XYZ file of C-alpha atoms in Angstrom:
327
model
C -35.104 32.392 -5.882
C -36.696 34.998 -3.566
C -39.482 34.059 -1.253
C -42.010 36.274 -4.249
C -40.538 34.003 -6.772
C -41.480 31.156 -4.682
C -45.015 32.017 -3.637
C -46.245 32.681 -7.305
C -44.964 29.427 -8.545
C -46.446 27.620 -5.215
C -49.608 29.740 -6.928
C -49.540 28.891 -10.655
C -49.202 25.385 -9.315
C -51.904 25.200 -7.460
C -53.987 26.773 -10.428
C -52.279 24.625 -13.326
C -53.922 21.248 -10.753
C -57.032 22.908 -10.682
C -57.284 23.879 -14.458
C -56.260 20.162 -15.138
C -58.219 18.090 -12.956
C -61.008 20.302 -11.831
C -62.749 20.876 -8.617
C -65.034 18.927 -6.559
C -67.551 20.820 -4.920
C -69.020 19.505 -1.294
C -71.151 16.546 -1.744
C -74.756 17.012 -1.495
C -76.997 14.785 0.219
C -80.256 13.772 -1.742
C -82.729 11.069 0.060
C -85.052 9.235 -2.011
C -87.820 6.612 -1.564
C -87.696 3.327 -3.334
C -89.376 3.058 -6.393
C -88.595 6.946 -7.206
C -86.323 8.475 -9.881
C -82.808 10.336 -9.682
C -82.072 12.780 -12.370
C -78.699 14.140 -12.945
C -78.503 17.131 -15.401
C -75.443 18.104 -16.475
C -76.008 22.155 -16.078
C -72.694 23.237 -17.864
C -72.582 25.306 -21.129
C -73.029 23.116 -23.794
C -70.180 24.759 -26.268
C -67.476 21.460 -26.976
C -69.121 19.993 -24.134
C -67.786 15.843 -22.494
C -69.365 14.725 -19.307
C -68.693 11.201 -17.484
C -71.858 10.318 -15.041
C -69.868 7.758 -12.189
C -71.543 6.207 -9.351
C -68.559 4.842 -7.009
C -66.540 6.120 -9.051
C -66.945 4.227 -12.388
C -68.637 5.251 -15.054
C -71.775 3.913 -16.089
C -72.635 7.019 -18.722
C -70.642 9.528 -21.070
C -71.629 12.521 -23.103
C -69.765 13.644 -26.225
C -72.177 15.148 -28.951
C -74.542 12.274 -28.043
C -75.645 10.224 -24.378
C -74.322 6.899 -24.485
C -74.214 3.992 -21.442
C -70.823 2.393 -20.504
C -69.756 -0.487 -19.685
C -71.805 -2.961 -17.879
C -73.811 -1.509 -14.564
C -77.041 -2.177 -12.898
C -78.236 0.882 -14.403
C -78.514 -0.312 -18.073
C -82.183 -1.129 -17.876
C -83.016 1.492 -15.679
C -81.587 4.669 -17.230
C -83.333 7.101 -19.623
C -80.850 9.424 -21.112
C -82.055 13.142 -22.820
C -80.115 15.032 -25.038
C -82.176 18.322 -24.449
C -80.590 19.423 -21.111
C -78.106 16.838 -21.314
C -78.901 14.767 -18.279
C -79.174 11.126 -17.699
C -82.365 9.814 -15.256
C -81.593 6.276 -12.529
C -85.532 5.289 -12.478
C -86.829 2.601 -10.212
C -84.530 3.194 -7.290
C -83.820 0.368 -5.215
C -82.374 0.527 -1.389
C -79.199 -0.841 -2.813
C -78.566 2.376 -5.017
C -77.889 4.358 -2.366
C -74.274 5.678 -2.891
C -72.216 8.433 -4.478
C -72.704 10.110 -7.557
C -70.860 12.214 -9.966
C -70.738 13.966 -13.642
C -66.995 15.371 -14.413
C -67.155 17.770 -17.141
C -64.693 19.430 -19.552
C -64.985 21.756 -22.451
C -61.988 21.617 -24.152
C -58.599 22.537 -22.042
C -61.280 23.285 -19.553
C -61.914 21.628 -16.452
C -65.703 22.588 -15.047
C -66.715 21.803 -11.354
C -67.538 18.285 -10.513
C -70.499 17.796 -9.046
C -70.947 14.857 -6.665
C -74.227 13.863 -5.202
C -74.462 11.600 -1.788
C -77.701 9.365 -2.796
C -79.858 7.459 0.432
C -82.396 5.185 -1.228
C -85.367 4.571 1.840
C -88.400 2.468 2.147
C -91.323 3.966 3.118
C -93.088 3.790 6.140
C -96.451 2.285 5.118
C -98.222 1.016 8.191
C -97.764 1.234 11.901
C -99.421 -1.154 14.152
C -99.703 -1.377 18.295
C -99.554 -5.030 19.730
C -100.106 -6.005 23.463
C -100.223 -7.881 26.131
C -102.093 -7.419 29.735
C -101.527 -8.848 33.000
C -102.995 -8.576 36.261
C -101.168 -8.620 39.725
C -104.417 -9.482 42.153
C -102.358 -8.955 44.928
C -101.665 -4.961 44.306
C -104.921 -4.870 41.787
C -102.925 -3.551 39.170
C -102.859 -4.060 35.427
C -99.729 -4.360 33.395
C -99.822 -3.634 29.774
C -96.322 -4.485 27.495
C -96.896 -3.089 24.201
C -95.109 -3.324 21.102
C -94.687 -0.995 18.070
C -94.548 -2.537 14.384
C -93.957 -0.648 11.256
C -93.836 -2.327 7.567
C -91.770 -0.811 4.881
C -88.556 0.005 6.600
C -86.694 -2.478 8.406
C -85.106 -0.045 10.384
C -87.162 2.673 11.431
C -87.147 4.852 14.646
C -89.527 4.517 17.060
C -91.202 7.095 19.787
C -93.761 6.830 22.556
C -96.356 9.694 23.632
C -99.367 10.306 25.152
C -100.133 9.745 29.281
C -97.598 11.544 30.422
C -94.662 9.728 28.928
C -92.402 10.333 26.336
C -89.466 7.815 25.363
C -88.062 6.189 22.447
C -87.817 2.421 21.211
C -90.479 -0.083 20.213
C -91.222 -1.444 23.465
C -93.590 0.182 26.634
C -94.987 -0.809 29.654
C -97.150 0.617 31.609
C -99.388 0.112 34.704
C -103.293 1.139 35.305
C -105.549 0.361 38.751
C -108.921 -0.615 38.251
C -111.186 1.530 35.573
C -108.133 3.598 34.473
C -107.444 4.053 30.739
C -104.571 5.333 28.701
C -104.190 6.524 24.890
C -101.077 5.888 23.876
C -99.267 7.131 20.298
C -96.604 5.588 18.570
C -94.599 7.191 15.625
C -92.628 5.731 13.756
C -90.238 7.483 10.787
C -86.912 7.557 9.502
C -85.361 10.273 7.467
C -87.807 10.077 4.249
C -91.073 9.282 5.677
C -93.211 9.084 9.374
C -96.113 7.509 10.012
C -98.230 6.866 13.531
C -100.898 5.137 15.129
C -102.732 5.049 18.276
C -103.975 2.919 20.692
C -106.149 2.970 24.139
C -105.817 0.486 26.567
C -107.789 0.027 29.771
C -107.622 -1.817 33.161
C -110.637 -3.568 34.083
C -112.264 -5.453 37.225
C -112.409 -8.795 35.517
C -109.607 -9.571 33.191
C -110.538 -9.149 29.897
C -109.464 -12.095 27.482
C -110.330 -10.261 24.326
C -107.768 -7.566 24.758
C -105.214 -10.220 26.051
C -105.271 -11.216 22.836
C -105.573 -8.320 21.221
C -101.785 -7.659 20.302
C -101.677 -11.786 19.378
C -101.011 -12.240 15.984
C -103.856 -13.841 14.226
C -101.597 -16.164 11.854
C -100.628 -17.873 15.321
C -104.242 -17.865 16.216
C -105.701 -19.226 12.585
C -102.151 -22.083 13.126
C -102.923 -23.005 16.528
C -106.950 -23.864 15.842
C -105.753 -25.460 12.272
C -103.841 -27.871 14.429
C -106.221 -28.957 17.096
C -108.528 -29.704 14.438
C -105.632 -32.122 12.435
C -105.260 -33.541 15.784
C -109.237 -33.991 15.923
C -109.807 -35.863 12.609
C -106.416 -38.036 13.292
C -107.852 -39.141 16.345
C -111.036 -39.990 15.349
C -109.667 -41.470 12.191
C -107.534 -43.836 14.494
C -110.163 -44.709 16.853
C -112.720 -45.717 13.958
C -109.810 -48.340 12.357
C -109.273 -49.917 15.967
C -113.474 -50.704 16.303
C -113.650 -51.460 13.040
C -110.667 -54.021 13.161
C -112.391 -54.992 16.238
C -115.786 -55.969 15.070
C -114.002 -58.548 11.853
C -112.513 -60.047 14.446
C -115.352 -60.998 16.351
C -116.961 -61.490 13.173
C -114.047 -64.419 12.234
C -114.247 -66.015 15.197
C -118.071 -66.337 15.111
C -117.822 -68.031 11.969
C -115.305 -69.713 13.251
C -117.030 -71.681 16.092
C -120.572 -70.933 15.371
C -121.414 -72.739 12.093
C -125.365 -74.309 10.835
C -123.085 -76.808 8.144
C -120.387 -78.920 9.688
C -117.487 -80.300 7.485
C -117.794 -83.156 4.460
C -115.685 -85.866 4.669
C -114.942 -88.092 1.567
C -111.615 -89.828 2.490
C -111.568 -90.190 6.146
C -113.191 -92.738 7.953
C -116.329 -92.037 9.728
C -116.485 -90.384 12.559
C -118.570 -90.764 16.341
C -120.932 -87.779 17.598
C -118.223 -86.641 19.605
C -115.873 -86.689 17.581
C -117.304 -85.184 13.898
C -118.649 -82.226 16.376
C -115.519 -80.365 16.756
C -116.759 -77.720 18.781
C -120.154 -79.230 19.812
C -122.447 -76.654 18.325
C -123.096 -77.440 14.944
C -126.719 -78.512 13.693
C -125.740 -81.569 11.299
C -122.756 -83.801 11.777
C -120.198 -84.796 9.759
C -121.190 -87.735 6.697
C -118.629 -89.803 5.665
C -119.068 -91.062 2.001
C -117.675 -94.341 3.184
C -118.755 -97.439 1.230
C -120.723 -100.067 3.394
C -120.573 -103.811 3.095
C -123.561 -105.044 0.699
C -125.142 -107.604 3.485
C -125.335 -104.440 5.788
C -128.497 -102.392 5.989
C -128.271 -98.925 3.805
C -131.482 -96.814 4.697
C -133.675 -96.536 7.198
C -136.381 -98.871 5.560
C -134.252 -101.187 4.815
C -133.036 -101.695 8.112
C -136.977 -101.904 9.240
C -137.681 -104.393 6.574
C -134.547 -105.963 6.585
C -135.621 -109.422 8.724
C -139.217 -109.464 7.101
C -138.200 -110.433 3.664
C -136.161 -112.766 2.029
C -133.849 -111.516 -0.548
C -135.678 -111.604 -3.925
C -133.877 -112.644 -6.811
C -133.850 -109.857 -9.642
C -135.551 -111.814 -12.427
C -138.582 -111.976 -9.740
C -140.811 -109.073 -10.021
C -141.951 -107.192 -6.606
C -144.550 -104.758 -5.414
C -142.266 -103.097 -3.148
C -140.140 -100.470 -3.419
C -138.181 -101.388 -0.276
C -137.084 -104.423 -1.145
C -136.864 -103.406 -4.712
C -133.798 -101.361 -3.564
C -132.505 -104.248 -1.770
């Protein structure tokens, strides 16, 4: 076999691979936000027409006469499918989408081009925000401002610094001002979808100025830190109330305790002196004894004053007197 022989089979080769598998054609790189749609139209002759739509490389749709999903994907909720230009739509992207796409397509013995689309799902930029910090060095009379650049939506975004004469890159500036000097700063922040920006003038005055000190503080940590002083507050006071309270029933108790109009009835015991039925020496009335005295002894007052005067009185005898009527 001559070297002509060899080159045209080395050709036919080459062509039989192409006819067979087909041929990929350079990726092309389509960025999206989340929440949007990718649509993926199958732009091939429609004439005994099969298409396969893969991301990473499985299949997750197929065209033959009719659109119909395969197998089980993410997609399955999330994919409107038309017949009319034969394409199939990914709604609702999410970050995670992001990835390659494909639609292989035959017609017949025919092998068209695959196309293959690089897909970068993004979050948007939504809002950029300045935060900072001042602090003053009385010795050189300077002010020193560290500022901070925030941006919601992306996680990841890239940050630049403009305005008084600088330009750098990062979240994160610092800067110093003399007395009365002022600077307008800009920071942008984007990524390959989106860029947003916001601005921000900051100023060194004579007397420290505790408002923009605070300026860049979060007011969560602000709204926390007052939240707990006032817990602290109420638990304190609620303490401090228990402790007089608990105070004032126990002075109460031991008033009752010692200071007392009624003194103690005894039935049992036997009676008691002054001293001794007095416990603590402060009570009005004494202790009485219910103690049973002999019948020849004097019982009441009167009788004790009338006692000598007269004679006992037999009972059948009728008397005047109530005294000795008891007696």
């Amino acid at each position: 076999m001559n070297v002509f022989q060899e080159s045209c089979c080395s050709i036919l080769g080459v062509l039989l691979v192409f006819l067979l598998q087909g041929s990929c054609s350079d990726p092309g790189v389509v960025h999206k936000a989340v929440g949007e749609s990718l649509e993926l139209i199958a732009d091939y002759p429609k004439d005994g027409l099969e298409v396969q739509w893969t991301y990473n490389e499985n299949v997750f749709a197929e065209f033959d006469k009719y659109i119909k999903p395969v197998g089980s994907q993410s997609f399955l909720k999330r994919l409107k499918m038309n017949e009319d230009n034969i394409s199939v739509t990914v709604e609702d992207l999410k970050r995670q989408d992001s990835g390659s796409f494909s639609m292989v397509a035959r017609a017949g013995a025919v092998q068209h081009k695959t196309k293959i689309i690089e897909l970068h799902v993004h979050e948007l930029i939504r809002d950029v925000q300045i935060e900072y910090n001042v602090s003053k060095l009385q010795s050189e009379n300077i002010c020193t401002f560290h500022l901070r650049c925030l941006a919601s939506g992306d996680p990841n975004p890239s940050y630049s610094w403009s305005g008084h004469q600088i330009q750098t890159q990062g979240p994160h500036l610092n800067i110093s001002l003399r007395p009365a000097e002022n600077a307008t700063l800009t920071c942008t922040a984007n990524n390959t979808y989106s860029v947003n920006y916001t601005t921000e003038t900051v100023v060194c005055r004579e007397k420290l100025d505790y408002s923009s000190v605070l300026s860049g503080f979060p007011l969560k940590y602000l709204l926390i830190a007052v939240g707990a002083g006032i817990v602290v507050v109420v638990i304190f006071g609620a303490t401090l109330a228990v402790c007089c309270r608990r105070r004032s029933n126990k002075g109460q108790g031991e008033s009752e305790a010692g200071i007392t109009v009624y003194e103690e009835v005894n039935t049992d015991g036997p009676a008691k002196k002054r001293s001794e039925s007095v416990a603590n020496g402060m009570s009005i009335y004494e202790t009485v004894n219910d103690t049973k005295l002999s019948q020849n002894l004097p019982q009441t007052l009167y009788d004790k004053i009338n006692y000598q005067r007269h004679p006992a009185v037999s009972t059948s005898t009728s008397t005047s007197s109530p005294y000795q009527e008891v007696l």
